[in-house]
Short mmCIF file of C-alpha atoms in Angstrom, two decimals:
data_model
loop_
_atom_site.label_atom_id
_atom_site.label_comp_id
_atom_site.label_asym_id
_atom_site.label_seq_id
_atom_site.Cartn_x
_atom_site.Cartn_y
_atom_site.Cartn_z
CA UNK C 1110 47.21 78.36 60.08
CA UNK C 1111 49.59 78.95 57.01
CA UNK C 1112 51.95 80.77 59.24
CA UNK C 1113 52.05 77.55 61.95
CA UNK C 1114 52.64 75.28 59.17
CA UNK C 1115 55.39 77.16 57.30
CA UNK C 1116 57.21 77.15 60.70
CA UNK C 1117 56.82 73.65 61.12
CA UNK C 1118 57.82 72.96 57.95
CA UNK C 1119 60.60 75.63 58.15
CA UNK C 1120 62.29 74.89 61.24
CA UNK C 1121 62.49 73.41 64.63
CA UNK C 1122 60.98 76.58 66.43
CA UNK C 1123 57.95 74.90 68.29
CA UNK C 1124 54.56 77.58 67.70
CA UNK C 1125 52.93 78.26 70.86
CA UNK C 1126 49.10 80.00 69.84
CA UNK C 1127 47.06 82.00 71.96
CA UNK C 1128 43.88 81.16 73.15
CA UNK C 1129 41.17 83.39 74.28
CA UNK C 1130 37.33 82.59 76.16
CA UNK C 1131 35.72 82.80 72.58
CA UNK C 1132 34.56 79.85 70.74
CA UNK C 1133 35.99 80.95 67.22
CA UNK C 1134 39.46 81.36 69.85
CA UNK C 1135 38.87 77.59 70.58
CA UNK C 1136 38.38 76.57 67.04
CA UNK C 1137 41.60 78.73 65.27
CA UNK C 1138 43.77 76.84 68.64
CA UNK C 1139 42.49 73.39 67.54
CA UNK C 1140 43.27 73.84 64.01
CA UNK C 1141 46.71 75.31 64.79
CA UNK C 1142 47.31 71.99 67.45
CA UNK C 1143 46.46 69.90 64.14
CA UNK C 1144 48.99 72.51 61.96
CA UNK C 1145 51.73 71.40 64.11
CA UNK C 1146 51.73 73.89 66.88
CA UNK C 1147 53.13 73.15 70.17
CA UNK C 1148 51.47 75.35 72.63
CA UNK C 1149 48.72 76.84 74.13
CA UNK C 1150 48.51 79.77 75.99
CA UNK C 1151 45.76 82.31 77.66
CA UNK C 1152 45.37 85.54 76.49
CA UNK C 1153 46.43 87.84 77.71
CA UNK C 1154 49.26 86.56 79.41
CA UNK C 1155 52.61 88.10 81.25
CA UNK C 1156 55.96 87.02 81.34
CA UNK C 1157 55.97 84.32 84.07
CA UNK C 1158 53.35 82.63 81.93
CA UNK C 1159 55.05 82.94 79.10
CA UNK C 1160 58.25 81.51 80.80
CA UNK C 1161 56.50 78.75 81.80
CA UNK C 1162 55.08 77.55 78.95
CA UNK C 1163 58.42 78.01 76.85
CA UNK C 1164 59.80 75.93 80.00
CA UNK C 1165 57.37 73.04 79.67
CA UNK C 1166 58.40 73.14 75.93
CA UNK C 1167 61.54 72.03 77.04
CA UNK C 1168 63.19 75.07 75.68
CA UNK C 1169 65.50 76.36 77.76
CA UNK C 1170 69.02 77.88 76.71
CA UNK C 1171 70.51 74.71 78.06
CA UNK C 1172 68.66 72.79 75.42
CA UNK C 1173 69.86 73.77 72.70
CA UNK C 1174 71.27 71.58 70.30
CA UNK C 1175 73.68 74.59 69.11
CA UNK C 1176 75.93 74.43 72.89
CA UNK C 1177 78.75 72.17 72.84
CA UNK C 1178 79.87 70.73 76.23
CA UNK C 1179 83.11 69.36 76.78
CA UNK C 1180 84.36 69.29 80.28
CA UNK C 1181 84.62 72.33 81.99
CA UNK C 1182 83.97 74.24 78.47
CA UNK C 1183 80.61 75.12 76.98
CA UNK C 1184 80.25 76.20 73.61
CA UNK C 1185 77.49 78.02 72.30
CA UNK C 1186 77.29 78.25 68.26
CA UNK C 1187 74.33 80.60 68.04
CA UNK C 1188 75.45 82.84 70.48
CA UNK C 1189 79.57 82.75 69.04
CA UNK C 1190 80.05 82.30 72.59
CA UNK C 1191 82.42 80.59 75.21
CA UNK C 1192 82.83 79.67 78.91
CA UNK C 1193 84.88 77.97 81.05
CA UNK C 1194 84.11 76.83 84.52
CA UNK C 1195 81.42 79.51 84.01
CA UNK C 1196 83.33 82.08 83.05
CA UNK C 1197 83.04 83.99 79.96
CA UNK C 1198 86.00 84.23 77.24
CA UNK C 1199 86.48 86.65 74.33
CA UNK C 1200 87.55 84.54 71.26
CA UNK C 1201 88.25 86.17 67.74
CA UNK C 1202 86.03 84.14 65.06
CA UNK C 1203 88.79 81.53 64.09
CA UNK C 1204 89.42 80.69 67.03
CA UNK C 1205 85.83 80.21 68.51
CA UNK C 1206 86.14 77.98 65.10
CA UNK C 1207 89.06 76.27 66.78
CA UNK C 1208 87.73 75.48 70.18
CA UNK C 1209 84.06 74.53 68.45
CA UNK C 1210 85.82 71.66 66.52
CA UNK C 1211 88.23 70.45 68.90
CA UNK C 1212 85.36 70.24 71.63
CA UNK C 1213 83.08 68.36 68.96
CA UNK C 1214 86.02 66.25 67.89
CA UNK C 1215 87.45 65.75 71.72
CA UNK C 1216 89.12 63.91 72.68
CA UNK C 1217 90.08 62.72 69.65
CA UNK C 1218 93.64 64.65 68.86
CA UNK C 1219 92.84 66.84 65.70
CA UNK C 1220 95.99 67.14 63.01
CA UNK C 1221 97.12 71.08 61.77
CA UNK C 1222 95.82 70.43 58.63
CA UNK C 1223 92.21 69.70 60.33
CA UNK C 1224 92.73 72.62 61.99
CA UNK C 1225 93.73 74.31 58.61
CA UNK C 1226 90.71 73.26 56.72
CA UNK C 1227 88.38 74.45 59.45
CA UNK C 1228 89.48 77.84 60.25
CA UNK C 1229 90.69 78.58 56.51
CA UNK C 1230 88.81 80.30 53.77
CA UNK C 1231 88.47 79.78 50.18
CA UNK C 1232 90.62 82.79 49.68
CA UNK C 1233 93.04 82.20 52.30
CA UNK C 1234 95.23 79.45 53.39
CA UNK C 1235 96.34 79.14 56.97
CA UNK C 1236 100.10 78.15 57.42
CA UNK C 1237 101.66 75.89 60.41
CA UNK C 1238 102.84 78.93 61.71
CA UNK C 1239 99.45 80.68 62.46
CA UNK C 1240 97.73 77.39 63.49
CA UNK C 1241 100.41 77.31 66.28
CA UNK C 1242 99.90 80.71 66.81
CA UNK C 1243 95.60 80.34 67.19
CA UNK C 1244 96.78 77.31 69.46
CA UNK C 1245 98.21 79.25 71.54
CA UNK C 1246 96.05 82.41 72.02
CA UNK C 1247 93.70 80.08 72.65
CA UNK C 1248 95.73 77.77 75.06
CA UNK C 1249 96.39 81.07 76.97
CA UNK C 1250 92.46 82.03 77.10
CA UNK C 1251 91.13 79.48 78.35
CA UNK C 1252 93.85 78.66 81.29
CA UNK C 1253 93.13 82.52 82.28
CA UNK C 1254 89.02 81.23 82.66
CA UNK C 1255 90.71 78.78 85.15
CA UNK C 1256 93.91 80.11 87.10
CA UNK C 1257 95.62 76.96 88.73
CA UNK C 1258 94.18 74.51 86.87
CA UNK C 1259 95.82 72.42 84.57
CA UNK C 1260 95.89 73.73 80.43
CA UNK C 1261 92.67 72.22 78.42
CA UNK C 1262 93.93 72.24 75.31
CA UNK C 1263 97.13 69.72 74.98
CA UNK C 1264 99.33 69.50 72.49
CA UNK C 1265 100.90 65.63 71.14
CA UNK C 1266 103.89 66.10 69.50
CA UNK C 1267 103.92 65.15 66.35
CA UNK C 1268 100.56 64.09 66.07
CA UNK C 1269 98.09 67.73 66.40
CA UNK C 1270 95.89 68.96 69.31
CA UNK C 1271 93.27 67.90 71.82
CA UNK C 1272 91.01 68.89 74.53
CA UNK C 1273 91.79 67.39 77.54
CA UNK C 1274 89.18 66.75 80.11
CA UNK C 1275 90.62 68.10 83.40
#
């Protein structure tokens, strides 16, 4: 029961307890519904059963709060992962950093020094130069994802970037 309510208290990871025929079974399951647990699920149990019940949890990789959607991109933050139109593309760290703030920001057009402050560090300061430079690697990335489509990521003159919702 102290472990169910620590990860309650803890996080947003839902407990799912397992329940055998025995009454004491019964008892520890009840208490653990009352701790906060989600779940309950016959022991023992294989993997389809297990899917389902993380399923009717609502906890599917689609659900989490961590994937960005913008478009034809998708985002995912725990993962340091991104697609377009379904297909997979290999960003370096600052510029997954990029793309993550223009999606969350789109399509609001985001100013170089945004950019700056989000894919800097304390120890480093990133000129106009390189932000251009991120720009376009990633520019170039994600048009490969999508061969004939029009560019996602649009630059205004004078004003920063943007994703553009093609």
């Amino acid at each position: 029961l102290r472990f169910v309510r620590a990860i309650v208290a803890w996080s947003d990871i839902p407990v799912i307890i397992g329940l055998t025929d025995d009454e004491e079974s019964h008892q520890r399951a009840f208490h653990g519904l009352e701790a906060g647990a989600r779940g309950l699920l016959g022991l023992p149990f294989d993997t389809e059963q297990l899917t389902s019940a993380i399923r009717h949890l609502g906890l599917t990789r689609t659900a989490s709060a961590a994937i960005l959607h913008y478009g034809s991109i998708d985002v995912d933050l725990q993962a340091h992962e991104v697609q377009v139109s379904g297909t997979a593309v290999r960003l370096s760290p600052r510029e997954l950093a990029l793309v993550a703030y223009l999606l969350a920001e789109a399509p609001r057009v985001v100013s170089a020094v945004e950019i700056a402050a989000v894919i800097g560090t304390d120890h480093q300061e990133v000129s106009p130069i390189r932000i251009r430079k991120y720009v376009q690697n990633v520019r170039r990335k994600l048009s490969e994802a999508r061969p004939g489509q029009p560019a996602v990521l649009e630059t205004v003159r004078g004003l920063g970037y943007r994703l553009v919702d093609n």
